PDB file of C-alpha atoms in Angstrom:
ATOM      1  CA  UNK A   1      69.594 -71.331 -70.414  1.00 96.00           C
ATOM      2  CA  UNK A   2      67.225 -69.204 -68.653  1.00 97.00           C
ATOM      3  CA  UNK A   3      65.535 -66.374 -71.595  1.00 98.00           C
ATOM      4  CA  UNK A   4      62.958 -63.636 -71.614  1.00 98.00           C
ATOM      5  CA  UNK A   5      62.289 -62.386 -74.863  1.00 98.00           C
ATOM      6  CA  UNK A   6      59.754 -59.400 -75.015  1.00 98.00           C
ATOM      7  CA  UNK A   7      57.661 -59.140 -78.040  1.00 98.00           C
ATOM      8  CA  UNK A   8      54.678 -57.046 -79.017  1.00 98.00           C
ATOM      9  CA  UNK A   9      56.148 -52.901 -79.140  1.00 98.00           C
ATOM     10  CA  UNK A  10      55.461 -50.683 -81.806  1.00 98.00           C
ATOM     11  CA  UNK A  11      54.209 -46.898 -82.748  1.00 98.00           C
ATOM     12  CA  UNK A  12      51.106 -45.905 -81.103  1.00 98.00           C
ATOM     13  CA  UNK A  13      48.510 -42.955 -81.206  1.00 98.00           C
ATOM     14  CA  UNK A  14      48.538 -41.238 -77.410  1.00 98.00           C
ATOM     15  CA  UNK A  15      45.061 -42.715 -75.986  1.00 98.00           C
ATOM     16  CA  UNK A  16      45.258 -46.085 -77.647  1.00 98.00           C
ATOM     17  CA  UNK A  17      46.208 -49.469 -76.428  1.00 98.00           C
ATOM     18  CA  UNK A  18      49.236 -52.216 -76.890  1.00 98.00           C
ATOM     19  CA  UNK A  19      49.601 -55.538 -75.622  1.00 98.00           C
ATOM     20  CA  UNK A  20      53.231 -56.710 -74.332  1.00 98.00           C
ATOM     21  CA  UNK A  21      54.058 -60.507 -74.082  1.00 98.00           C
ATOM     22  CA  UNK A  22      57.307 -61.984 -72.434  1.00 98.00           C
ATOM     23  CA  UNK A  23      57.921 -65.369 -73.225  1.00 98.00           C
ATOM     24  CA  UNK A  24      60.124 -67.458 -70.710  1.00 98.00           C
ATOM     25  CA  UNK A  25      61.861 -70.513 -71.573  1.00 98.00           C
ATOM     26  CA  UNK A  26      64.405 -72.344 -69.536  1.00 98.00           C
ATOM     27  CA  UNK A  27      63.447 -72.281 -65.608  1.00 98.00           C
ATOM     28  CA  UNK A  28      59.941 -72.921 -63.959  1.00 98.00           C
ATOM     29  CA  UNK A  29      58.329 -70.005 -64.637  1.00 98.00           C
ATOM     30  CA  UNK A  30      55.104 -70.674 -62.323  1.00 98.00           C
ATOM     31  CA  UNK A  31      57.448 -70.473 -59.159  1.00 97.00           C
ATOM     32  CA  UNK A  32      58.494 -67.370 -59.903  1.00 97.00           C
ATOM     33  CA  UNK A  33      57.101 -63.251 -59.227  1.00 97.00           C
ATOM     34  CA  UNK A  34      57.756 -61.276 -62.370  1.00 98.00           C
ATOM     35  CA  UNK A  35      58.096 -57.683 -63.360  1.00 98.00           C
ATOM     36  CA  UNK A  36      57.903 -55.130 -65.878  1.00 98.00           C
ATOM     37  CA  UNK A  37      60.424 -52.343 -65.630  1.00 98.00           C
ATOM     38  CA  UNK A  38      60.826 -49.805 -68.412  1.00 98.00           C
ATOM     39  CA  UNK A  39      63.469 -46.897 -69.749  1.00 98.00           C
ATOM     40  CA  UNK A  40      62.050 -43.851 -71.499  1.00 98.00           C
ATOM     41  CA  UNK A  41      64.500 -43.047 -73.867  1.00 97.00           C
ATOM     42  CA  UNK A  42      68.146 -41.491 -72.137  1.00 96.00           C
ATOM     43  CA  UNK A  43      66.308 -41.973 -69.145  1.00 98.00           C
ATOM     44  CA  UNK A  44      66.914 -44.257 -65.839  1.00 98.00           C
ATOM     45  CA  UNK A  45      64.908 -47.060 -65.203  1.00 98.00           C
ATOM     46  CA  UNK A  46      61.553 -47.017 -63.987  1.00 98.00           C
ATOM     47  CA  UNK A  47      59.602 -49.713 -62.315  1.00 97.00           C
ATOM     48  CA  UNK A  48      56.153 -50.816 -63.695  1.00 98.00           C
ATOM     49  CA  UNK A  49      54.188 -53.515 -62.225  1.00 98.00           C
ATOM     50  CA  UNK A  50      55.065 -56.785 -60.756  1.00 97.00           C
ATOM     51  CA  UNK A  51      52.793 -60.287 -60.182  1.00 97.00           C
ATOM     52  CA  UNK A  52      53.272 -62.825 -58.046  1.00 96.00           C
ATOM     53  CA  UNK A  53      53.848 -66.550 -59.346  1.00 97.00           C
ATOM     54  CA  UNK A  54      49.910 -67.564 -58.922  1.00 97.00           C
ATOM     55  CA  UNK A  55      48.915 -63.798 -59.581  1.00 97.00           C
ATOM     56  CA  UNK A  56      47.643 -63.066 -56.250  1.00 97.00           C
ATOM     57  CA  UNK A  57      49.380 -60.043 -55.553  1.00 96.00           C
ATOM     58  CA  UNK A  58      49.805 -57.525 -58.106  1.00 97.00           C
ATOM     59  CA  UNK A  59      51.443 -54.429 -57.692  1.00 96.00           C
ATOM     60  CA  UNK A  60      51.647 -51.107 -60.177  1.00 97.00           C
ATOM     61  CA  UNK A  61      53.694 -47.810 -59.824  1.00 97.00           C
ATOM     62  CA  UNK A  62      51.597 -44.864 -59.296  1.00 96.00           C
ATOM     63  CA  UNK A  63      51.990 -43.679 -62.893  1.00 97.00           C
ATOM     64  CA  UNK A  64      50.689 -46.351 -64.666  1.00 98.00           C
ATOM     65  CA  UNK A  65      47.488 -47.690 -62.051  1.00 98.00           C
ATOM     66  CA  UNK A  66      44.364 -47.879 -63.386  1.00 98.00           C
ATOM     67  CA  UNK A  67      45.764 -47.608 -67.202  1.00 98.00           C
ATOM     68  CA  UNK A  68      48.447 -50.657 -67.322  1.00 98.00           C
ATOM     69  CA  UNK A  69      47.107 -54.516 -66.143  1.00 98.00           C
ATOM     70  CA  UNK A  70      49.616 -56.987 -65.657  1.00 98.00           C
ATOM     71  CA  UNK A  71      48.904 -60.642 -65.745  1.00 98.00           C
ATOM     72  CA  UNK A  72      50.514 -63.949 -66.889  1.00 98.00           C
ATOM     73  CA  UNK A  73      49.547 -67.427 -68.196  1.00 98.00           C
ATOM     74  CA  UNK A  74      51.845 -70.162 -66.395  1.00 98.00           C
ATOM     75  CA  UNK A  75      50.565 -72.890 -68.662  1.00 98.00           C
ATOM     76  CA  UNK A  76      52.323 -70.452 -71.893  1.00 98.00           C
ATOM     77  CA  UNK A  77      55.427 -69.473 -69.966  1.00 98.00           C
ATOM     78  CA  UNK A  78      54.055 -66.297 -70.408  1.00 98.00           C
ATOM     79  CA  UNK A  79      54.047 -62.491 -68.929  1.00 98.00           C
ATOM     80  CA  UNK A  80      51.289 -59.980 -70.408  1.00 98.00           C
ATOM     81  CA  UNK A  81      51.256 -55.918 -69.752  1.00 98.00           C
ATOM     82  CA  UNK A  82      47.797 -54.586 -70.864  1.00 98.00           C
ATOM     83  CA  UNK A  83      48.684 -50.985 -71.513  1.00 98.00           C
ATOM     84  CA  UNK A  84      45.312 -48.232 -72.262  1.00 98.00           C
ATOM     85  CA  UNK A  85      45.318 -44.484 -72.604  1.00 98.00           C
ATOM     86  CA  UNK A  86      48.375 -44.373 -73.434  1.00 98.00           C
ATOM     87  CA  UNK A  87      50.468 -41.104 -73.083  1.00 98.00           C
ATOM     88  CA  UNK A  88      53.546 -39.614 -74.825  1.00 98.00           C
ATOM     89  CA  UNK A  89      55.321 -40.081 -71.302  1.00 98.00           C
ATOM     90  CA  UNK A  90      54.709 -43.742 -71.527  1.00 98.00           C
ATOM     91  CA  UNK A  91      57.170 -43.874 -74.955  1.00 98.00           C
ATOM     92  CA  UNK A  92      60.089 -46.139 -74.058  1.00 98.00           C
ATOM     93  CA  UNK A  93      61.517 -49.849 -73.952  1.00 98.00           C
ATOM     94  CA  UNK A  94      59.610 -52.559 -71.681  1.00 98.00           C
ATOM     95  CA  UNK A  95      61.622 -54.718 -70.296  1.00 98.00           C
ATOM     96  CA  UNK A  96      60.394 -58.042 -68.097  1.00 98.00           C
ATOM     97  CA  UNK A  97      62.406 -59.333 -65.402  1.00 98.00           C
ATOM     98  CA  UNK A  98      62.688 -62.316 -63.197  1.00 98.00           C
ATOM     99  CA  UNK A  99      62.219 -61.424 -59.247  1.00 96.00           C
ATOM    100  CA  UNK A 100      64.560 -63.608 -57.592  1.00 95.00           C
ATOM    101  CA  UNK A 101      64.848 -64.194 -53.767  1.00 93.00           C
ATOM    102  CA  UNK A 102      65.934 -65.838 -50.934  1.00 89.00           C
ATOM    103  CA  UNK A 103      65.497 -65.458 -47.101  1.00 89.00           C
ATOM    104  CA  UNK A 104      68.009 -64.529 -44.681  1.00 85.00           C
ATOM    105  CA  UNK A 105      69.228 -65.573 -41.423  1.00 87.00           C
ATOM    106  CA  UNK A 106      66.703 -63.171 -40.139  1.00 85.00           C
ATOM    107  CA  UNK A 107      63.963 -64.281 -41.764  1.00 87.00           C
ATOM    108  CA  UNK A 108      63.529 -61.570 -44.255  1.00 85.00           C
ATOM    109  CA  UNK A 109      63.442 -62.032 -47.908  1.00 86.00           C
ATOM    110  CA  UNK A 110      66.326 -61.266 -50.162  1.00 90.00           C
ATOM    111  CA  UNK A 111      65.041 -59.850 -53.215  1.00 93.00           C
ATOM    112  CA  UNK A 112      67.044 -59.431 -57.063  1.00 96.00           C
ATOM    113  CA  UNK A 113      65.825 -59.215 -60.654  1.00 97.00           C
ATOM    114  CA  UNK A 114      67.694 -61.384 -62.611  1.00 97.00           C
ATOM    115  CA  UNK A 115      67.726 -62.172 -65.838  1.00 97.00           C
ATOM    116  CA  UNK A 116      66.191 -59.462 -67.662  1.00 98.00           C
ATOM    117  CA  UNK A 117      64.938 -59.752 -71.454  1.00 98.00           C
ATOM    118  CA  UNK A 118      66.452 -57.851 -74.279  1.00 98.00           C
ATOM    119  CA  UNK A 119      63.384 -55.197 -74.167  1.00 98.00           C
ATOM    120  CA  UNK A 120      60.739 -54.378 -76.609  1.00 98.00           C
ATOM    121  CA  UNK A 121      60.146 -50.211 -77.353  1.00 98.00           C
ATOM    122  CA  UNK A 122      56.860 -48.769 -77.184  1.00 98.00           C
ATOM    123  CA  UNK A 123      56.345 -45.293 -79.040  1.00 98.00           C
ATOM    124  CA  UNK A 124      53.653 -43.141 -77.956  1.00 98.00           C
ATOM    125  CA  UNK A 125      52.748 -40.476 -80.838  1.00 97.00           C
ATOM    126  CA  UNK A 126      50.762 -38.950 -83.101  1.00 97.00           C
TER     127      UNK A 126
ATOM    128  CA  UNK B   1      57.953 -44.388 -51.994  1.00 87.00           C
ATOM    129  CA  UNK B   2      61.366 -44.868 -50.606  1.00 93.00           C
ATOM    130  CA  UNK B   3      63.672 -42.704 -52.883  1.00 96.00           C
ATOM    131  CA  UNK B   4      67.591 -43.160 -53.969  1.00 97.00           C
ATOM    132  CA  UNK B   5      69.663 -40.788 -54.474  1.00 98.00           C
ATOM    133  CA  UNK B   6      73.128 -41.893 -56.691  1.00 98.00           C
ATOM    134  CA  UNK B   7      75.889 -39.875 -56.720  1.00 97.00           C
ATOM    135  CA  UNK B   8      77.819 -39.116 -58.995  1.00 98.00           C
ATOM    136  CA  UNK B   9      75.287 -38.797 -61.862  1.00 98.00           C
ATOM    137  CA  UNK B  10      78.993 -38.890 -64.326  1.00 97.00           C
ATOM    138  CA  UNK B  11      82.150 -40.004 -63.755  1.00 96.00           C
ATOM    139  CA  UNK B  12      85.176 -40.051 -66.159  1.00 96.00           C
ATOM    140  CA  UNK B  13      87.735 -42.381 -65.358  1.00 96.00           C
ATOM    141  CA  UNK B  14      91.358 -44.173 -66.797  1.00 96.00           C
ATOM    142  CA  UNK B  15      91.191 -47.649 -67.497  1.00 96.00           C
ATOM    143  CA  UNK B  16      92.833 -48.940 -63.710  1.00 96.00           C
ATOM    144  CA  UNK B  17      91.433 -45.895 -61.886  1.00 97.00           C
ATOM    145  CA  UNK B  18      89.568 -47.052 -58.543  1.00 97.00           C
ATOM    146  CA  UNK B  19      85.874 -46.451 -59.202  1.00 97.00           C
ATOM    147  CA  UNK B  20      83.159 -45.480 -55.876  1.00 98.00           C
ATOM    148  CA  UNK B  21      79.510 -44.741 -56.762  1.00 98.00           C
ATOM    149  CA  UNK B  22      77.152 -43.554 -53.920  1.00 98.00           C
ATOM    150  CA  UNK B  23      73.599 -44.932 -53.403  1.00 98.00           C
ATOM    151  CA  UNK B  24      71.792 -42.912 -50.647  1.00 98.00           C
ATOM    152  CA  UNK B  25      68.156 -44.255 -49.143  1.00 97.00           C
ATOM    153  CA  UNK B  26      65.239 -41.807 -48.218  1.00 97.00           C
ATOM    154  CA  UNK B  27      64.914 -44.467 -45.572  1.00 95.00           C
ATOM    155  CA  UNK B  28      66.906 -47.178 -44.146  1.00 95.00           C
ATOM    156  CA  UNK B  29      66.640 -50.291 -46.172  1.00 93.00           C
ATOM    157  CA  UNK B  30      68.594 -52.558 -44.491  1.00 90.00           C
ATOM    158  CA  UNK B  31      70.857 -54.890 -47.130  1.00 91.00           C
ATOM    159  CA  UNK B  32      68.047 -54.906 -49.588  1.00 93.00           C
ATOM    160  CA  UNK B  33      69.701 -53.333 -52.512  1.00 96.00           C
ATOM    161  CA  UNK B  34      71.118 -54.340 -55.739  1.00 98.00           C
ATOM    162  CA  UNK B  35      73.302 -52.905 -58.625  1.00 98.00           C
ATOM    163  CA  UNK B  36      72.969 -53.264 -62.324  1.00 98.00           C
ATOM    164  CA  UNK B  37      74.880 -52.483 -64.301  1.00 98.00           C
ATOM    165  CA  UNK B  38      73.628 -51.246 -68.324  1.00 98.00           C
ATOM    166  CA  UNK B  39      75.475 -50.750 -71.538  1.00 98.00           C
ATOM    167  CA  UNK B  40      74.132 -48.776 -74.303  1.00 96.00           C
ATOM    168  CA  UNK B  41      71.279 -50.888 -75.976  1.00 96.00           C
ATOM    169  CA  UNK B  42      71.467 -53.617 -73.862  1.00 98.00           C
ATOM    170  CA  UNK B  43      69.099 -54.736 -71.141  1.00 98.00           C
ATOM    171  CA  UNK B  44      70.661 -54.348 -67.309  1.00 98.00           C
ATOM    172  CA  UNK B  45      72.718 -57.207 -66.192  1.00 98.00           C
ATOM    173  CA  UNK B  46      73.146 -57.979 -62.011  1.00 98.00           C
ATOM    174  CA  UNK B  47      76.123 -57.264 -60.337  1.00 98.00           C
ATOM    175  CA  UNK B  48      75.320 -56.922 -56.579  1.00 98.00           C
ATOM    176  CA  UNK B  49      72.464 -57.905 -54.434  1.00 96.00           C
ATOM    177  CA  UNK B  50      71.833 -57.963 -51.091  1.00 94.00           C
ATOM    178  CA  UNK B  51      74.068 -54.957 -50.685  1.00 96.00           C
ATOM    179  CA  UNK B  52      77.477 -56.938 -50.665  1.00 96.00           C
ATOM    180  CA  UNK B  53      76.629 -60.420 -52.590  1.00 95.00           C
ATOM    181  CA  UNK B  54      78.102 -60.733 -56.135  1.00 97.00           C
ATOM    182  CA  UNK B  55      76.473 -62.527 -58.551  1.00 97.00           C
ATOM    183  CA  UNK B  56      77.980 -65.287 -60.117  1.00 96.00           C
ATOM    184  CA  UNK B  57      80.080 -64.951 -62.977  1.00 97.00           C
ATOM    185  CA  UNK B  58      80.721 -60.733 -62.178  1.00 98.00           C
ATOM    186  CA  UNK B  59      84.764 -60.470 -61.953  1.00 98.00           C
ATOM    187  CA  UNK B  60      86.035 -59.848 -58.143  1.00 98.00           C
ATOM    188  CA  UNK B  61      86.651 -56.312 -58.940  1.00 98.00           C
ATOM    189  CA  UNK B  62      83.318 -55.112 -58.007  1.00 98.00           C
ATOM    190  CA  UNK B  63      82.057 -55.177 -54.680  1.00 98.00           C
ATOM    191  CA  UNK B  64      79.362 -53.457 -52.776  1.00 98.00           C
ATOM    192  CA  UNK B  65      78.948 -52.544 -49.308  1.00 98.00           C
ATOM    193  CA  UNK B  66      76.724 -50.419 -46.663  1.00 97.00           C
ATOM    194  CA  UNK B  67      73.527 -51.086 -45.009  1.00 95.00           C
ATOM    195  CA  UNK B  68      69.833 -48.708 -43.681  1.00 95.00           C
ATOM    196  CA  UNK B  69      71.004 -45.605 -45.801  1.00 97.00           C
ATOM    197  CA  UNK B  70      74.315 -45.421 -47.323  1.00 98.00           C
ATOM    198  CA  UNK B  71      75.147 -47.885 -49.546  1.00 98.00           C
ATOM    199  CA  UNK B  72      78.844 -48.003 -52.835  1.00 98.00           C
ATOM    200  CA  UNK B  73      79.308 -49.894 -55.598  1.00 98.00           C
ATOM    201  CA  UNK B  74      83.430 -50.060 -56.104  1.00 98.00           C
ATOM    202  CA  UNK B  75      85.327 -51.220 -58.973  1.00 98.00           C
ATOM    203  CA  UNK B  76      89.161 -51.849 -57.687  1.00 98.00           C
ATOM    204  CA  UNK B  77      90.534 -51.342 -61.131  1.00 97.00           C
ATOM    205  CA  UNK B  78      88.382 -50.154 -63.793  1.00 97.00           C
ATOM    206  CA  UNK B  79      88.641 -52.042 -67.051  1.00 96.00           C
ATOM    207  CA  UNK B  80      87.066 -50.863 -70.364  1.00 94.00           C
ATOM    208  CA  UNK B  81      84.327 -53.193 -70.699  1.00 96.00           C
ATOM    209  CA  UNK B  82      83.460 -51.603 -67.649  1.00 97.00           C
ATOM    210  CA  UNK B  83      82.306 -48.322 -69.654  1.00 93.00           C
ATOM    211  CA  UNK B  84      78.457 -48.006 -68.935  1.00 97.00           C
ATOM    212  CA  UNK B  85      75.727 -46.513 -66.762  1.00 98.00           C
ATOM    213  CA  UNK B  86      75.378 -48.127 -63.158  1.00 98.00           C
ATOM    214  CA  UNK B  87      72.331 -48.380 -61.435  1.00 98.00           C
ATOM    215  CA  UNK B  88      71.251 -49.199 -57.412  1.00 98.00           C
ATOM    216  CA  UNK B  89      67.833 -50.291 -57.136  1.00 98.00           C
ATOM    217  CA  UNK B  90      65.918 -51.070 -53.344  1.00 96.00           C
ATOM    218  CA  UNK B  91      64.048 -54.044 -52.290  1.00 91.00           C
ATOM    219  CA  UNK B  92      62.541 -53.349 -49.330  1.00 84.00           C
ATOM    220  CA  UNK B  93      59.006 -52.805 -50.318  1.00 81.00           C
ATOM    221  CA  UNK B  94      56.538 -54.171 -52.341  1.00 85.00           C
ATOM    222  CA  UNK B  95      57.721 -51.082 -54.292  1.00 92.00           C
ATOM    223  CA  UNK B  96      61.017 -51.230 -55.670  1.00 96.00           C
ATOM    224  CA  UNK B  97      62.755 -48.308 -57.039  1.00 97.00           C
ATOM    225  CA  UNK B  98      66.237 -47.297 -58.840  1.00 98.00           C
ATOM    226  CA  UNK B  99      68.755 -44.739 -58.188  1.00 98.00           C
ATOM    227  CA  UNK B 100      68.770 -42.511 -61.060  1.00 98.00           C
ATOM    228  CA  UNK B 101      72.259 -43.856 -62.625  1.00 98.00           C
ATOM    229  CA  UNK B 102      75.974 -43.237 -62.977  1.00 98.00           C
ATOM    230  CA  UNK B 103      77.440 -43.183 -66.137  1.00 98.00           C
ATOM    231  CA  UNK B 104      81.276 -44.018 -66.435  1.00 98.00           C
ATOM    232  CA  UNK B 105      82.916 -42.817 -69.195  1.00 96.00           C
ATOM    233  CA  UNK B 106      86.385 -42.776 -70.513  1.00 88.00           C
ATOM    234  CA  UNK B 107      88.817 -40.246 -69.678  1.00 88.00           C
TER     235      UNK B 107
END
């Protein structure tokens, strides 16, 4: 069974740091790009960051650029998100999600996110 | 960044109703759009990718259409388990974005 399990969430003070982990199982982790997506309480989904299978390509949302660092350890089938200089507005459930892809008849890459983990809650408050 | 606008943001419907949700992109994204369903306290679940391809295991009452800047998700006959929030997502660029969501509630 393909599974993603996040951990590492919790309560942290503004300005503090936290490291999230996402453990993957049931598929060849090293073959897939991965993503972090977050959801503030009662709000919609916000893409946070992505990393390619070999860590060669990394992207961030403007809202976290310079504060968050995505990384992965393919030997441990794990994805990470190091979050520094945390703010109240970073309070959210953080999900990891696998990037699925295929190339269509025009040669363009079709992408979607599946599966998603169950999420881990990060609360930034004094 | 590409913006996605979903409408309506809230929808009240009865079991058996036909429901249509619209997602408009701020610029053309070909067919690089996915739809997700999210129930309270749960992770999003993929319904449709490439604008109209039904994910394996998803009931055929769900369908997607559109290309360019306008897309629709249709539920042909709403079932009790379909009451949830639905999100569109564009994947035309390396910076994916989501629509604001449409909450479908029981009338």
